Tab-separated table of C-alpha atoms and ligand atoms in Angstrom:
chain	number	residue	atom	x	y	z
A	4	UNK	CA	10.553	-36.700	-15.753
A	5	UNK	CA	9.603	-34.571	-12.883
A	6	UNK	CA	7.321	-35.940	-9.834
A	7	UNK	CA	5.055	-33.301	-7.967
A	8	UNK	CA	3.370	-34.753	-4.998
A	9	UNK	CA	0.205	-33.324	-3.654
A	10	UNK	CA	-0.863	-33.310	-0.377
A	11	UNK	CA	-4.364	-32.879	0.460
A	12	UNK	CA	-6.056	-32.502	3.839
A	13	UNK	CA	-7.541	-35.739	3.462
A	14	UNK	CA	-4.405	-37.965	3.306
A	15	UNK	CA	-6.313	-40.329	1.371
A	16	UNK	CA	-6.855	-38.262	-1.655
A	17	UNK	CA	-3.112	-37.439	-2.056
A	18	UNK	CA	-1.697	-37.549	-5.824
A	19	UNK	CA	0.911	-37.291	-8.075
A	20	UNK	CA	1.644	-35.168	-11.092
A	21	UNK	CA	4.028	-36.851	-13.269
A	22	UNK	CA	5.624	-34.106	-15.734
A	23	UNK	CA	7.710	-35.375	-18.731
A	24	UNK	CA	8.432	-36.637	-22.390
A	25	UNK	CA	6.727	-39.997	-23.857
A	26	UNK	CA	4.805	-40.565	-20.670
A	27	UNK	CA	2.055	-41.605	-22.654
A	28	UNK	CA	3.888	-44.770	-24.038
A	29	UNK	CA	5.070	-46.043	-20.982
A	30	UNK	CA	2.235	-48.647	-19.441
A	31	UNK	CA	4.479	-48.376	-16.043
A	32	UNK	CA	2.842	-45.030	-15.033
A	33	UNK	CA	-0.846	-45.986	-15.301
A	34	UNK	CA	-0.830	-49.108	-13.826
A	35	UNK	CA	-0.139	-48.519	-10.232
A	36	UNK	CA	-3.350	-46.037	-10.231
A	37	UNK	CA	-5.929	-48.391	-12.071
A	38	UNK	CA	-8.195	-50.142	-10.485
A	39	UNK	CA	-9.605	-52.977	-11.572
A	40	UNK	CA	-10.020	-54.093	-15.356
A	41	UNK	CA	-12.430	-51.631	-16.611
A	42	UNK	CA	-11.336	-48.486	-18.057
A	43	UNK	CA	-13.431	-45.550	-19.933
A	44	UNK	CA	-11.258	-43.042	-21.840
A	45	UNK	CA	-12.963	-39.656	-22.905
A	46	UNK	CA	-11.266	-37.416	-25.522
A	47	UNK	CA	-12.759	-35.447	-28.192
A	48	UNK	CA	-12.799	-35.592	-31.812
A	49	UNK	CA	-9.174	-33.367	-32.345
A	50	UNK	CA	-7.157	-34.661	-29.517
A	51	UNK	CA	-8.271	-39.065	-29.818
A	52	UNK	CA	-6.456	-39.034	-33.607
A	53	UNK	CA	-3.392	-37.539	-32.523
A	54	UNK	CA	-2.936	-39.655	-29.093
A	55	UNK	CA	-5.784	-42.135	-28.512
A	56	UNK	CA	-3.646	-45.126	-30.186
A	57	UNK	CA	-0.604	-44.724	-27.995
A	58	UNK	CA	-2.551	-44.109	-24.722
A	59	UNK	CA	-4.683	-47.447	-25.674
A	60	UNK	CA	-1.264	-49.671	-26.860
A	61	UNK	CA	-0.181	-48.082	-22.834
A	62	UNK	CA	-3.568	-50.194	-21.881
A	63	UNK	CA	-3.293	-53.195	-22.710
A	64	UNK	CA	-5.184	-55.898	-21.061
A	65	UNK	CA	-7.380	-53.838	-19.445
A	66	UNK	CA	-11.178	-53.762	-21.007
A	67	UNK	CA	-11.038	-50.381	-22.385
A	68	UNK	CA	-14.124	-48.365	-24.181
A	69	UNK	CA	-13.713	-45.058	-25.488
A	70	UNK	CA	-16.273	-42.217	-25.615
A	71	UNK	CA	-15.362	-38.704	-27.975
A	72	UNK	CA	-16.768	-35.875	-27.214
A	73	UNK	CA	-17.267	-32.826	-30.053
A	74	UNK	CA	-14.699	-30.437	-29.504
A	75	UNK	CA	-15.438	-26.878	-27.929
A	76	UNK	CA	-16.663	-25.390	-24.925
A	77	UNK	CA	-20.356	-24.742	-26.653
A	78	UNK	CA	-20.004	-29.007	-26.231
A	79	UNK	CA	-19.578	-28.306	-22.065
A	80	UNK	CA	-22.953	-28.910	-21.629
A	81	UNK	CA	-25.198	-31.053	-19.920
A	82	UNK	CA	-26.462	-32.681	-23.050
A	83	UNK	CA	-22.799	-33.905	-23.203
A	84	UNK	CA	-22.276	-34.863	-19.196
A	85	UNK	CA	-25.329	-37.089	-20.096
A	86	UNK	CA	-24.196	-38.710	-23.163
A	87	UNK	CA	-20.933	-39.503	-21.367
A	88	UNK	CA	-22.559	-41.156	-18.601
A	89	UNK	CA	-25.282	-42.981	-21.386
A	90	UNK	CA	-22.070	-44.635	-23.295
A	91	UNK	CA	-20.342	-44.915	-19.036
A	92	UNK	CA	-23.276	-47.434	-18.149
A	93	UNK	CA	-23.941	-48.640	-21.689
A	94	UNK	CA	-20.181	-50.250	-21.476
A	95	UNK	CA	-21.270	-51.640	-17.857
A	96	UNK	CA	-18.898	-49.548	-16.110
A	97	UNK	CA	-18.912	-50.992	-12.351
A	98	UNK	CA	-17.501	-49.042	-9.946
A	99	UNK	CA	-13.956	-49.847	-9.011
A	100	UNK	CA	-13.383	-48.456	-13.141
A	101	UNK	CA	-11.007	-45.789	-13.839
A	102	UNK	CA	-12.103	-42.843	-16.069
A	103	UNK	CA	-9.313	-41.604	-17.652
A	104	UNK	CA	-9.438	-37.782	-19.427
A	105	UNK	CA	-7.397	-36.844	-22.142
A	106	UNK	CA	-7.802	-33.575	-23.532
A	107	UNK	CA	-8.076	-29.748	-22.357
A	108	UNK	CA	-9.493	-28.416	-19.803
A	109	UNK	CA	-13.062	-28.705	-21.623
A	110	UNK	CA	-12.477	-32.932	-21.770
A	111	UNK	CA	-10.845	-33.161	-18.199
A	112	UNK	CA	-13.849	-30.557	-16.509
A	113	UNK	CA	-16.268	-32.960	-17.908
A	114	UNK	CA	-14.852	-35.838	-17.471
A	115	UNK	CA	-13.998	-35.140	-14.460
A	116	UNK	CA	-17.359	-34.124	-13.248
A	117	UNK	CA	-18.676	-37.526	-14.797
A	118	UNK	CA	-16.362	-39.508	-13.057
A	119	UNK	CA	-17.591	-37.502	-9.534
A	120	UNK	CA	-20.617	-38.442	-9.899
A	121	UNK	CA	-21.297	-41.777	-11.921
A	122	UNK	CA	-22.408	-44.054	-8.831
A	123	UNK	CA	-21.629	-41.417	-6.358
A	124	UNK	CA	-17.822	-41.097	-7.741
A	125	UNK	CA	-15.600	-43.678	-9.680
A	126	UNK	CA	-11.570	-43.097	-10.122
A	127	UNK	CA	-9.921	-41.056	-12.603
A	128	UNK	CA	-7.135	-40.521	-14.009
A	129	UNK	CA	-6.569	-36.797	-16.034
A	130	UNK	CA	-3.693	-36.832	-19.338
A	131	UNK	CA	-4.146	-32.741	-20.088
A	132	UNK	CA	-3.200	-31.814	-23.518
A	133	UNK	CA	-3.457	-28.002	-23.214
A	134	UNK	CA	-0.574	-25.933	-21.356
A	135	UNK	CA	-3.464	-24.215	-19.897
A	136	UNK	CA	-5.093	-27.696	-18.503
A	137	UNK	CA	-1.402	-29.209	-17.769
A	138	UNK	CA	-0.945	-25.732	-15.591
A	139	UNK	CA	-4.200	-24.794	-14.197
A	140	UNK	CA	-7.026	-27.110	-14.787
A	141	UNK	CA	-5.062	-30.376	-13.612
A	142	UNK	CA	-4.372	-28.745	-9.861
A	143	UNK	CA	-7.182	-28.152	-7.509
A	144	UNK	CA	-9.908	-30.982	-8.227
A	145	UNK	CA	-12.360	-29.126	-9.761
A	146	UNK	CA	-14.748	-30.086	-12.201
A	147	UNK	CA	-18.095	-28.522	-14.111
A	148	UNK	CA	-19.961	-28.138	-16.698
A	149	UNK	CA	-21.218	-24.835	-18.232
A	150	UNK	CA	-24.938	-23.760	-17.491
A	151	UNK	CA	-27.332	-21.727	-19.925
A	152	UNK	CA	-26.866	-18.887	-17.226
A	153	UNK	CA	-23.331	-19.155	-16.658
A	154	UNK	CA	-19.921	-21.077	-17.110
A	155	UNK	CA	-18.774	-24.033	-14.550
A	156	UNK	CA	-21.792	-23.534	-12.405
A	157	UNK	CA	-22.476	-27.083	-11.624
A	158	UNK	CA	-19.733	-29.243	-10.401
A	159	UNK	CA	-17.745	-30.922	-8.196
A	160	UNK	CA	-14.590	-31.347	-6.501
A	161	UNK	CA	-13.186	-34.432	-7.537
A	162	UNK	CA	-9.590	-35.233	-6.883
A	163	UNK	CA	-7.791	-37.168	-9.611
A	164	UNK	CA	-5.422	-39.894	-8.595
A	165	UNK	CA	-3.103	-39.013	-10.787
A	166	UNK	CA	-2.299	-36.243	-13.670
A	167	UNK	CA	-0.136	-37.349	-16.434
A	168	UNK	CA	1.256	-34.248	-18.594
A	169	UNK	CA	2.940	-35.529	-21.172
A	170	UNK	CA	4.572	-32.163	-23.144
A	171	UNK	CA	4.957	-34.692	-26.304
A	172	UNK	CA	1.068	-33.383	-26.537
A	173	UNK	CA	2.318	-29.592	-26.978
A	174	UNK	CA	4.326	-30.097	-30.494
A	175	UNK	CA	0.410	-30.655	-32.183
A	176	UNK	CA	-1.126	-27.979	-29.755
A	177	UNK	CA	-2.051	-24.607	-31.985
A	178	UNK	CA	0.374	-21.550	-31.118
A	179	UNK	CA	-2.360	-19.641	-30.102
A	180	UNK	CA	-3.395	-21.631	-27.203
A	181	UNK	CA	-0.253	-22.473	-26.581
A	182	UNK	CA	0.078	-18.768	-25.884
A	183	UNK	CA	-2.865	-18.656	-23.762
A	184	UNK	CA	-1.439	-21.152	-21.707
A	185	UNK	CA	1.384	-18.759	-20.441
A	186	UNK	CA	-0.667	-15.902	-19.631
A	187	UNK	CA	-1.763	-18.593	-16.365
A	188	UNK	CA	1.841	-19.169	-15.647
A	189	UNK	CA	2.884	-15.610	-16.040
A	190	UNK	CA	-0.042	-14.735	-13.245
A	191	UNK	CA	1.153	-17.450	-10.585
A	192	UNK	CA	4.753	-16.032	-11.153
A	193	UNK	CA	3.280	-12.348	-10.307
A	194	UNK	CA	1.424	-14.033	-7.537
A	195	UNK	CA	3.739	-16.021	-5.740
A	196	UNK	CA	7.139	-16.005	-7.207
A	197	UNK	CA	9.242	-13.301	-7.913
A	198	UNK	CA	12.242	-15.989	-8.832
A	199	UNK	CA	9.939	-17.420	-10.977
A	200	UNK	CA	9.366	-14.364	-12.735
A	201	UNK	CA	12.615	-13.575	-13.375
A	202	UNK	CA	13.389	-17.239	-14.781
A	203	UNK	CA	10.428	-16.537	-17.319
A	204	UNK	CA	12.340	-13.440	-18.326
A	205	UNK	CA	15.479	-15.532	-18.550
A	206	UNK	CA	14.025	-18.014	-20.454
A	207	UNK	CA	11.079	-16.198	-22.856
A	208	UNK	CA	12.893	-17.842	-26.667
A	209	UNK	CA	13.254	-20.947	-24.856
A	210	UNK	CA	9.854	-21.929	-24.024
A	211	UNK	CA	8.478	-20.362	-27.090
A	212	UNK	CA	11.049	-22.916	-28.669
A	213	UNK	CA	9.289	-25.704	-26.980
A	214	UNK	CA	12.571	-26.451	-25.282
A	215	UNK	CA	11.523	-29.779	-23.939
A	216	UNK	CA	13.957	-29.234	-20.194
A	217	UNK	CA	12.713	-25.856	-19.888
A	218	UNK	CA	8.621	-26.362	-20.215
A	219	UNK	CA	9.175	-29.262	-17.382
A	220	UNK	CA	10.368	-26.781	-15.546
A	221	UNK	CA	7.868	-24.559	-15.964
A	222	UNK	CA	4.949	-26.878	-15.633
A	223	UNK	CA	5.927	-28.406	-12.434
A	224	UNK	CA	6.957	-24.849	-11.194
A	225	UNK	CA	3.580	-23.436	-11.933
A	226	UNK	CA	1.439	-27.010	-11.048
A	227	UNK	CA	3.508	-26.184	-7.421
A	228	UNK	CA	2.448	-22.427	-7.011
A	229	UNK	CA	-1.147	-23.601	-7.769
A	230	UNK	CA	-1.274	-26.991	-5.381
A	231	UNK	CA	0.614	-24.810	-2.509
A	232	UNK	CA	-1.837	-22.013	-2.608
A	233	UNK	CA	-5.084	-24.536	-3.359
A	234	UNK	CA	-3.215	-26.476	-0.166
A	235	UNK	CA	-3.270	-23.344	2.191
A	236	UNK	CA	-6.970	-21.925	0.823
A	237	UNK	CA	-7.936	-25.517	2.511
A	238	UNK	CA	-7.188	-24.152	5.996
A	239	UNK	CA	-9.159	-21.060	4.632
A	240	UNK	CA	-7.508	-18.590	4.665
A	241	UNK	CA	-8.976	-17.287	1.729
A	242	UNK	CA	-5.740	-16.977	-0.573
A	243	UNK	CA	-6.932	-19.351	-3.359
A	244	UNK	CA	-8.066	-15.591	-4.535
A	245	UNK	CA	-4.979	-14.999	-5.866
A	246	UNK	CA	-5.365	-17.013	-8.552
A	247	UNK	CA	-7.879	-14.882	-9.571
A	248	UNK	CA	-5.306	-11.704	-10.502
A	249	UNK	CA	-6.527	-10.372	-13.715
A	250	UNK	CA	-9.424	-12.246	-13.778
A	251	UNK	CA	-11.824	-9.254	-12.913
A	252	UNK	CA	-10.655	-7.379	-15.531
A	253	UNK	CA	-10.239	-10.465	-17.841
A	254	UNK	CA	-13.644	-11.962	-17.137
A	255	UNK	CA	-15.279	-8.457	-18.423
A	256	UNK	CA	-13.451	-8.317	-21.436
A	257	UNK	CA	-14.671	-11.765	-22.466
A	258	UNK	CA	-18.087	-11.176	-21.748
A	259	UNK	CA	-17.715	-7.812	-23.126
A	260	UNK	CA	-16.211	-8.531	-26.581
A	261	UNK	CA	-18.778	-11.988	-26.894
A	262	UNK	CA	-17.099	-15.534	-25.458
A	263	UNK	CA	-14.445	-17.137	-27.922
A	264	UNK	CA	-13.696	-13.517	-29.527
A	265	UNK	CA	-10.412	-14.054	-27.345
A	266	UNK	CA	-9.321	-17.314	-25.606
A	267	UNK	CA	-9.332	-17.114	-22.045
A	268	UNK	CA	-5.958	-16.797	-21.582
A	269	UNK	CA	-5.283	-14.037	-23.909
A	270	UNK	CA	-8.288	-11.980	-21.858
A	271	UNK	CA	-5.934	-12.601	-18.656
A	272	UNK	CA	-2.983	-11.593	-20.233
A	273	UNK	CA	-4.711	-8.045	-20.987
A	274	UNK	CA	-6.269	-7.858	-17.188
A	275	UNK	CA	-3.293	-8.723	-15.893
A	276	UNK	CA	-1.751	-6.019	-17.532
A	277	UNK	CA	-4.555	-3.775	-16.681
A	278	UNK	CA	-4.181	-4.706	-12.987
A	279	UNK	CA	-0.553	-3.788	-12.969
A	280	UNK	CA	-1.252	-0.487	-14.344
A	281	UNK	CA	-3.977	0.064	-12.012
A	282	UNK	CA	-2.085	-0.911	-8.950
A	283	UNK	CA	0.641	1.871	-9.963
A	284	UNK	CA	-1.946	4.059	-10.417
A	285	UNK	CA	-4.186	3.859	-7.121
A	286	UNK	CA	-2.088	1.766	-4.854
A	287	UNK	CA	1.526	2.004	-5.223
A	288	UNK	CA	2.808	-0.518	-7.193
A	289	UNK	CA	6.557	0.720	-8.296
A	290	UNK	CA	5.734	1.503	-11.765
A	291	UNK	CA	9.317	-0.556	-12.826
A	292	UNK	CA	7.261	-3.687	-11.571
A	293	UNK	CA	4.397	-3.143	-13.867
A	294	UNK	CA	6.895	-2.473	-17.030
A	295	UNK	CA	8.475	-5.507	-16.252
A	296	UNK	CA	5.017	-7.610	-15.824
A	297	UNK	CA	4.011	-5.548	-19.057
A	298	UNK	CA	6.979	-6.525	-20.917
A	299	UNK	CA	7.071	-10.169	-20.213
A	300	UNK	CA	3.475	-10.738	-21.333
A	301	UNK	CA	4.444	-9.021	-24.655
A	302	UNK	CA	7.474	-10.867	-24.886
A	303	UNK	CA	5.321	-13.983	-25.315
A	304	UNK	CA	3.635	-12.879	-28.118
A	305	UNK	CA	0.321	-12.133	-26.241
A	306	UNK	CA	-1.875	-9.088	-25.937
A	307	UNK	CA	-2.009	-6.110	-23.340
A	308	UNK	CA	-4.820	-4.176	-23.962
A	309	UNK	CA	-7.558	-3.993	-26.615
A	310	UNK	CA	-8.739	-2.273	-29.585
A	311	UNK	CA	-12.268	-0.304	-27.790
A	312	UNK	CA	-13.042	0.604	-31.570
A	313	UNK	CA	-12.820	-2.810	-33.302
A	314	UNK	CA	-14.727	-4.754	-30.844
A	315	UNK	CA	-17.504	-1.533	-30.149
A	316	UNK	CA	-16.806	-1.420	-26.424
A	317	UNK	CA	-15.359	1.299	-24.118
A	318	UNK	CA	-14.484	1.870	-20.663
A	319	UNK	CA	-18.012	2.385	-19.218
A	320	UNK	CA	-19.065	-1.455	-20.876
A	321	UNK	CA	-16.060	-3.013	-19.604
A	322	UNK	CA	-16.320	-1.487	-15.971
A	323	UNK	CA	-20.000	-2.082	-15.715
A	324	UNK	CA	-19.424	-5.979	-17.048
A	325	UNK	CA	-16.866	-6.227	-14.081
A	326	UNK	CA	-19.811	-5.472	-11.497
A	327	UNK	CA	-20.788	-9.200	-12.687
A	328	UNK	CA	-18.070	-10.577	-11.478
A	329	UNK	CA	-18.820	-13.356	-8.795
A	330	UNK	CA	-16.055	-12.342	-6.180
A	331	UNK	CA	-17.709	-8.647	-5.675
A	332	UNK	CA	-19.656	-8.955	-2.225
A	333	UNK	CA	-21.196	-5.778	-2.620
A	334	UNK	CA	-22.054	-3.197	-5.317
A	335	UNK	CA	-18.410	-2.201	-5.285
A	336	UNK	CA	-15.258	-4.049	-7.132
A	337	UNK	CA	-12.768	-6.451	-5.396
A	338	UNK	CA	-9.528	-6.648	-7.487
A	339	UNK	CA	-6.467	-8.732	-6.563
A	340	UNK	CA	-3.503	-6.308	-7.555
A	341	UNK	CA	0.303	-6.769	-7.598
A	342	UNK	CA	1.786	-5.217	-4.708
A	343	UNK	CA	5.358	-5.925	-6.266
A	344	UNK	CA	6.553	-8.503	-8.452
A	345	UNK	CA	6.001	-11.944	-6.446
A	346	UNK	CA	3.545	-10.564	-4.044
A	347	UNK	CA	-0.242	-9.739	-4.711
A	348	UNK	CA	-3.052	-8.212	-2.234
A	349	UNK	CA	-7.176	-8.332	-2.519
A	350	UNK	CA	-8.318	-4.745	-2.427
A	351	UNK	CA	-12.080	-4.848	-1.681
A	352	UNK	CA	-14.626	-1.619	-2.060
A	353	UNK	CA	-13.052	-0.182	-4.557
A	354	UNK	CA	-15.059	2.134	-6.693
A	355	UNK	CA	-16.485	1.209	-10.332
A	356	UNK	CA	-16.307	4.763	-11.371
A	357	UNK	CA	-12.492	4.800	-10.341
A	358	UNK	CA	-11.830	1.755	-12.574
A	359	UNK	CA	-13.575	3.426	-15.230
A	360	UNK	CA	-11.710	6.545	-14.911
A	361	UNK	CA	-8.576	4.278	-15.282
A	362	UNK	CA	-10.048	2.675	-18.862
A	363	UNK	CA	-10.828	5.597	-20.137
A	364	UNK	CA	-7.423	6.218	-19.924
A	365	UNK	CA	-6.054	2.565	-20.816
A	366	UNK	CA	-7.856	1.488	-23.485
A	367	UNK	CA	-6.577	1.638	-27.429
B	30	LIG	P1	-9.874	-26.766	-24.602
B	30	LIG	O1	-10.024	-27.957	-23.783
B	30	LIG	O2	-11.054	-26.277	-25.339
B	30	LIG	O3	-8.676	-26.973	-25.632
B	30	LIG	C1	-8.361	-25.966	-26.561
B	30	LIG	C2	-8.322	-26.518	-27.984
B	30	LIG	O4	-7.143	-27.285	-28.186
B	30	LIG	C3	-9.468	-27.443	-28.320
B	30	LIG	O5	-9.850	-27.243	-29.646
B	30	LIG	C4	-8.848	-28.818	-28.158
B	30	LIG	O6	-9.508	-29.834	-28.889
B	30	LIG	C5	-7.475	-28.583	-28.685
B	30	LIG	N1	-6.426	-29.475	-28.201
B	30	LIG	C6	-6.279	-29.945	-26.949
B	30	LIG	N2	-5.115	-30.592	-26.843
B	30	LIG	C7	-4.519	-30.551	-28.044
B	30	LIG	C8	-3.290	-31.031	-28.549
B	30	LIG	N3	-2.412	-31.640	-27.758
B	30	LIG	N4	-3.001	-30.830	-29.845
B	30	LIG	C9	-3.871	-30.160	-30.631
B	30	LIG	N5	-5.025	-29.644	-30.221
B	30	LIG	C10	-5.359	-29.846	-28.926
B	30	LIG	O7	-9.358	-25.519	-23.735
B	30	LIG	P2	-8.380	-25.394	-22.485
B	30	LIG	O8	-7.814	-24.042	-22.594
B	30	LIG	O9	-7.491	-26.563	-22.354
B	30	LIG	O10	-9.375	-25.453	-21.251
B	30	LIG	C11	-10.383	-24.496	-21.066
B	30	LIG	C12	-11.418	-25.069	-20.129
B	30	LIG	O11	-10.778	-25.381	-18.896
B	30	LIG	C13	-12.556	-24.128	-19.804
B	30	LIG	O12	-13.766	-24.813	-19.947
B	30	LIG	C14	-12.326	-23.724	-18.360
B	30	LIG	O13	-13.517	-23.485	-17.667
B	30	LIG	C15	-11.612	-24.939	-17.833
B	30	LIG	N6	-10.743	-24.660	-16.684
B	30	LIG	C16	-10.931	-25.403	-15.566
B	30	LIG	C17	-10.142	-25.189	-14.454
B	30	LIG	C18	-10.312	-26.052	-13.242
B	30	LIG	O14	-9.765	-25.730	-12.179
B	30	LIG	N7	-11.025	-27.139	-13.339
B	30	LIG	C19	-9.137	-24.207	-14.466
B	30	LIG	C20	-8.970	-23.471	-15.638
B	30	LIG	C21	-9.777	-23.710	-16.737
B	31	LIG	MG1	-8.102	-18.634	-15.674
């Protein structure tokens, strides 16, 4: 088992991400972080008959109710927030209880949120069951739920006090997603890490062989990338950006092609691909660097561009859907590019037309 610590700015909100095999089993790491007796454990209907029994035998002797959710992000609603917090104060939850999330990143946003803001904030405790929420969603505090006019736009940071990734959860977890979880890890590497990078290369049959060493490794690696950049972004300097490479381009093609056409991840694997190629193209990036980052994404099995026919869009849809994106501050684009493998810079002004020019050319 691996032990991240994270350090906060408030000292008092510090936590620990516990990385390893049978975690879930083992009573001895959920004790020290529950408070009092009460505890309210939110799953969903896929996840709670694969690993509700073992995290409950883990809870013994606490009073424990459970509350499942419907599974999907059409269920991150506020219809659902509310029903959580209905069955939250129908059990009597007071407020030294510990909500504990066990799921994705649609469970652990949710939950999460809930446990923010039931009686101004109650513990929790967050088991992800998704590479993507065991790499991403786990680090940062953030929690939401989706609005009719837009995704995660009302929320809350809410620190958990601990994260318990248990990679016992990935052997029932569907390839695909699986997949989708990478294409986050692959973007931190880009970001931060060249040695990183190269250690994915190393190590591509490995993880997609589950092998159990290796993906602690690569959790805690990419958990630490996240937390130190999240860590530094508190002194604002702005760099919690990064973590937004591919995004631009991967945002667009999502809302382009209809949500759930692709899963998230696979949309950043193809804008982070896109990015590469655009960097070599307008800003220098050595084009080796962007066959490498090219290759490695395909090496994982996921996709690097899309087909324009198939899904009825071109380059003029796609650049036009990326003048939505949030981080633009005016009616130009601002892109986070590789500037070499490990390194990444935010390029701001730059000209829809230009990336337009560059999908005409890119797209299948
Ligand atoms: P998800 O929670 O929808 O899970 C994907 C699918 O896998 C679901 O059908 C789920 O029921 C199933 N599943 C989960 N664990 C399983 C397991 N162990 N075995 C079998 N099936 C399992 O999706 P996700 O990719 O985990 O998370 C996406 C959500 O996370 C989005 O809503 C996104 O906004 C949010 N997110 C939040 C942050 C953050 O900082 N808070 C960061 C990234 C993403
Ligand atoms: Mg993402």
């Amino acid at each position: 088992m691996k032990t991240l610590d994270l350090h906060l700015q408030s000292k008092s909100l510090d936590y620990q991400i516990l990385i390893g095999k049978d975690l879930l089993s083992q009573n001895k790491h959920f004790t020290p972080v529950i408070q009092g007796q009460q505890v309210f454990i939110v799953s969903n209907k896929t996840v709670a008959p694969l690993y509700l029994e073992t995290l409950q035998a883990s809870l013994k002797g606490y009073e424990c109710s459970v509350f499942l959710l419907e599974d999907g992000e059409q269920h991150k609603s506020f219809a659902s927030y509310q029903h959580i917090l209905d069955a939250m104060l129908d059990a009597g939850l007071r407020r030294n209880a510990t909500l504990i999330a066990l799921g994705g990143g649609v469970v652990g946003d949710m939950a999460g949120f809930a446990a923010a803001t039931y009686q101004r904030g109650i513990r929790f405790l967050q088991i992800p069951t998704t590479l993507l929420s065991q790499v991403d969603s786990s680090v940062g505090g953030k929690t939401a739920v989706n609005h009719p006019k837009g995704k995660n736009l009302i929320g809350a940071f809410h620190q958990p006090s601990r994260v318990i990734t248990d990679i016992n959860t990935l052997t029932t977890l569907p390839d695909r997603e699986f997949k989708a979880g990478i294409a986050e890890i692959v973007k931190a590497a880009i970001l931060y890490d060249v040695t990183f990078f190269e250690w994915l290369e190393t190590n591509v049959s490995k993880i997609l062989s589950h092998d159990e060493e290796i993906l602690v490794t690569m959790i805690e690696r990419s958990c630490a990338i996240k937390a130190e950049i999240v860590s530094l972004d508190e002194k604002e300097t702005g760099v919690r950006a990064w973590l937004n490479l591919g995004h631009t381009f991967g945002h667009a093609i999502e809302r382009s092609l209809g949500y759930g056409e692709l899963l998230h991840g696979e949309a950043v694997a193809v804008g982070i691909a896109m990015a590469a190629e655009y960097a070599v193209k307008m800003f220098g990036l050595p084009s080796e660097d962007s066959v490498r980052i090219v290759r490695l994404i395909e090496s994982f099995g996921l996709p690097i561009n899309i087909q324009s026919e198939q899904y009825h869009i071109n380059a003029t849809i796609l650049a036009e859907a990326m003048t939505l994106d949030k981080k633009n501050v005016d009616a130009d684009l601002t892109l986070v590019l590789p500037k070499s493998i490990g390194e990444v810079t935010i390029k701001h002004s730059v000209k829809v037309q230009d990336v337009e020019r560059f999908l005409v050319g890119y797209l299948d």
